mmCIF file of C-alpha atoms in Angstrom:
data_model
loop_
_atom_site.group_PDB
_atom_site.id
_atom_site.type_symbol
_atom_site.label_atom_id
_atom_site.label_comp_id
_atom_site.label_asym_id
_atom_site.label_seq_id
_atom_site.Cartn_x
_atom_site.Cartn_y
_atom_site.Cartn_z
ATOM 1 C CA UNK A 1 -10.370 -34.143 -27.807
ATOM 2 C CA UNK A 2 -13.249 -31.388 -26.860
ATOM 3 C CA UNK A 3 -11.728 -32.841 -23.146
ATOM 4 C CA UNK A 4 -8.422 -31.973 -23.317
ATOM 5 C CA UNK A 5 -7.890 -29.120 -21.529
ATOM 6 C CA UNK A 6 -4.944 -28.471 -23.187
ATOM 7 C CA UNK A 7 -6.324 -27.910 -26.837
ATOM 8 C CA UNK A 8 -4.996 -24.928 -28.917
ATOM 9 C CA UNK A 9 -7.980 -24.005 -30.603
ATOM 10 C CA UNK A 10 -10.280 -23.523 -27.015
ATOM 11 C CA UNK A 11 -10.023 -18.961 -27.086
ATOM 12 C CA UNK A 12 -7.685 -18.341 -23.808
ATOM 13 C CA UNK A 13 -8.712 -15.068 -21.887
ATOM 14 C CA UNK A 14 -5.593 -13.603 -20.890
ATOM 15 C CA UNK A 15 -6.623 -12.139 -18.010
ATOM 16 C CA UNK A 16 -7.365 -8.009 -17.673
ATOM 17 C CA UNK A 17 -4.181 -6.189 -16.605
ATOM 18 C CA UNK A 18 -4.111 -3.367 -14.251
ATOM 19 C CA UNK A 19 -3.255 -0.347 -15.986
ATOM 20 C CA UNK A 20 -2.698 2.884 -13.532
ATOM 21 C CA UNK A 21 -3.291 5.380 -15.948
ATOM 22 C CA UNK A 22 -6.413 3.707 -17.249
ATOM 23 C CA UNK A 23 -8.090 4.338 -13.512
ATOM 24 C CA UNK A 24 -8.933 2.384 -11.710
ATOM 25 C CA UNK A 25 -6.915 4.186 -8.646
ATOM 26 C CA UNK A 26 -8.286 5.803 -5.633
ATOM 27 C CA UNK A 27 -5.900 8.635 -4.339
ATOM 28 C CA UNK A 28 -5.461 9.507 -0.254
ATOM 29 C CA UNK A 29 -3.348 11.575 1.347
ATOM 30 C CA UNK A 30 -1.157 11.035 4.355
ATOM 31 C CA UNK A 31 1.433 11.934 6.577
ATOM 32 C CA UNK A 32 2.584 14.597 9.582
ATOM 33 C CA UNK A 33 0.926 17.360 7.009
ATOM 34 C CA UNK A 34 -1.262 15.988 5.067
ATOM 35 C CA UNK A 35 -4.132 17.894 7.014
ATOM 36 C CA UNK A 36 -3.407 20.984 4.675
ATOM 37 C CA UNK A 37 -4.036 20.067 1.838
ATOM 38 C CA UNK A 38 -6.749 18.139 -0.736
ATOM 39 C CA UNK A 39 -6.132 15.205 -3.136
ATOM 40 C CA UNK A 40 -8.090 14.481 -6.274
ATOM 41 C CA UNK A 41 -9.276 11.297 -5.124
ATOM 42 C CA UNK A 42 -9.725 10.033 -9.243
ATOM 43 C CA UNK A 43 -6.418 11.736 -10.565
ATOM 44 C CA UNK A 44 -4.035 12.294 -7.414
ATOM 45 C CA UNK A 45 -4.098 15.692 -7.934
ATOM 46 C CA UNK A 46 -2.967 17.671 -4.455
ATOM 47 C CA UNK A 47 -3.627 21.166 -3.975
ATOM 48 C CA UNK A 48 -3.384 23.625 -0.269
ATOM 49 C CA UNK A 49 -6.703 23.981 1.274
ATOM 50 C CA UNK A 50 -8.408 26.479 0.485
ATOM 51 C CA UNK A 51 -7.715 28.252 4.142
ATOM 52 C CA UNK A 52 -3.962 28.167 4.181
ATOM 53 C CA UNK A 53 -1.282 29.632 2.732
ATOM 54 C CA UNK A 54 2.070 28.652 2.635
ATOM 55 C CA UNK A 55 4.190 31.638 3.922
ATOM 56 C CA UNK A 56 8.066 31.254 5.067
ATOM 57 C CA UNK A 57 7.155 34.057 8.535
ATOM 58 C CA UNK A 58 3.903 31.173 9.625
ATOM 59 C CA UNK A 59 5.647 27.984 9.176
ATOM 60 C CA UNK A 60 2.226 25.781 9.617
ATOM 61 C CA UNK A 61 4.457 21.798 8.805
ATOM 62 C CA UNK A 62 4.544 19.783 11.841
ATOM 63 C CA UNK A 63 7.829 20.564 12.794
ATOM 64 C CA UNK A 64 8.378 24.144 11.737
ATOM 65 C CA UNK A 65 10.888 24.052 9.511
ATOM 66 C CA UNK A 66 9.266 25.158 6.195
ATOM 67 C CA UNK A 67 8.963 21.279 5.110
ATOM 68 C CA UNK A 68 5.689 20.142 4.118
ATOM 69 C CA UNK A 69 5.472 16.188 4.055
ATOM 70 C CA UNK A 70 2.837 14.175 2.752
ATOM 71 C CA UNK A 71 2.418 10.440 1.060
ATOM 72 C CA UNK A 72 0.146 10.438 -1.520
ATOM 73 C CA UNK A 73 -1.252 6.835 -1.410
ATOM 74 C CA UNK A 74 -2.515 5.644 -4.279
ATOM 75 C CA UNK A 75 -4.931 2.212 -3.899
ATOM 76 C CA UNK A 76 -5.577 -0.172 -6.582
ATOM 77 C CA UNK A 77 -9.647 -0.789 -7.085
ATOM 78 C CA UNK A 78 -8.678 -4.659 -7.776
ATOM 79 C CA UNK A 79 -7.410 -5.271 -4.449
ATOM 80 C CA UNK A 80 -3.463 -5.288 -5.421
ATOM 81 C CA UNK A 81 -1.305 -3.328 -2.178
ATOM 82 C CA UNK A 82 -1.541 0.319 -1.818
ATOM 83 C CA UNK A 83 1.256 2.591 -3.076
ATOM 84 C CA UNK A 84 2.545 4.954 -1.386
ATOM 85 C CA UNK A 85 4.933 7.895 -2.640
ATOM 86 C CA UNK A 86 6.402 10.325 -0.253
ATOM 87 C CA UNK A 87 6.341 13.969 -1.550
ATOM 88 C CA UNK A 88 7.692 17.426 0.021
ATOM 89 C CA UNK A 89 6.858 20.909 -0.211
ATOM 90 C CA UNK A 90 8.940 23.947 1.100
ATOM 91 C CA UNK A 91 8.299 27.434 0.982
ATOM 92 C CA UNK A 92 11.134 30.000 0.862
ATOM 93 C CA UNK A 93 11.894 33.404 1.895
ATOM 94 C CA UNK A 94 11.115 34.868 -1.274
ATOM 95 C CA UNK A 95 7.704 33.329 -0.642
ATOM 96 C CA UNK A 96 7.232 30.441 -3.560
ATOM 97 C CA UNK A 97 6.101 27.663 -2.298
ATOM 98 C CA UNK A 98 6.832 24.380 -4.128
ATOM 99 C CA UNK A 99 7.865 20.392 -4.659
ATOM 100 C CA UNK A 100 11.149 19.191 -3.826
ATOM 101 C CA UNK A 101 12.995 16.698 -5.590
ATOM 102 C CA UNK A 102 12.589 13.132 -4.514
ATOM 103 C CA UNK A 103 14.683 12.253 -1.495
ATOM 104 C CA UNK A 104 17.512 9.511 -2.759
ATOM 105 C CA UNK A 105 17.921 7.250 -0.173
ATOM 106 C CA UNK A 106 21.075 6.507 0.226
ATOM 107 C CA UNK A 107 22.095 10.316 0.004
ATOM 108 C CA UNK A 108 19.197 10.520 2.797
ATOM 109 C CA UNK A 109 22.118 7.739 4.832
ATOM 110 C CA UNK A 110 25.001 10.017 3.558
ATOM 111 C CA UNK A 111 23.700 12.641 4.975
ATOM 112 C CA UNK A 112 26.314 14.706 7.268
ATOM 113 C CA UNK A 113 25.075 15.864 10.578
ATOM 114 C CA UNK A 114 25.576 19.896 10.714
ATOM 115 C CA UNK A 115 24.061 20.987 13.268
ATOM 116 C CA UNK A 116 27.192 19.532 15.943
ATOM 117 C CA UNK A 117 30.006 22.393 15.886
ATOM 118 C CA UNK A 118 34.378 21.780 14.635
ATOM 119 C CA UNK A 119 35.976 20.554 17.990
ATOM 120 C CA UNK A 120 33.337 17.882 18.209
ATOM 121 C CA UNK A 121 34.507 16.291 14.924
ATOM 122 C CA UNK A 122 37.745 16.598 15.704
ATOM 123 C CA UNK A 123 39.751 13.905 17.461
ATOM 124 C CA UNK A 124 41.272 14.432 21.244
ATOM 125 C CA UNK A 125 44.725 14.031 19.979
ATOM 126 C CA UNK A 126 46.137 14.539 17.092
ATOM 127 C CA UNK A 127 47.523 11.179 15.681
ATOM 128 C CA UNK A 128 50.712 10.034 15.092
ATOM 129 C CA UNK A 129 52.759 9.496 12.056
ATOM 130 C CA UNK A 130 52.013 5.367 11.945
ATOM 131 C CA UNK A 131 48.081 6.016 12.351
ATOM 132 C CA UNK A 132 48.240 7.938 9.621
ATOM 133 C CA UNK A 133 49.725 5.868 7.080
ATOM 134 C CA UNK A 134 47.665 2.865 9.042
ATOM 135 C CA UNK A 135 44.465 4.952 7.809
ATOM 136 C CA UNK A 136 45.654 5.215 4.796
ATOM 137 C CA UNK A 137 46.278 1.978 3.447
ATOM 138 C CA UNK A 138 42.713 1.214 4.536
#
């Protein structure tokens, strides 16, 4: 039946899937230290600004910890939601400048605060034997 929309003889256009490796993305930078870098909008390649020379003796990042935090944003040209990628670069005492590995959210949540003192971490009173046994059973 030529009026039947489910007729298997009619070709069906499956559409064109978005392939991020085949183009179709526009890249941009965001984040606290983004002004120190440039990005190729077509490839997403990142480089320091031509006037910015990373130095361990002169931190230019926003919080001056020698870790430059930026976000590469891949925006599909088809209107799909943008995909952010947080990146961090570090200047080391030997003068090298390199990307840091991606931060694992679980490890970040488990990260211990190393700015405190040992005294602050210890309990004020020494627990008795019964309290120690209760804590071991948990």
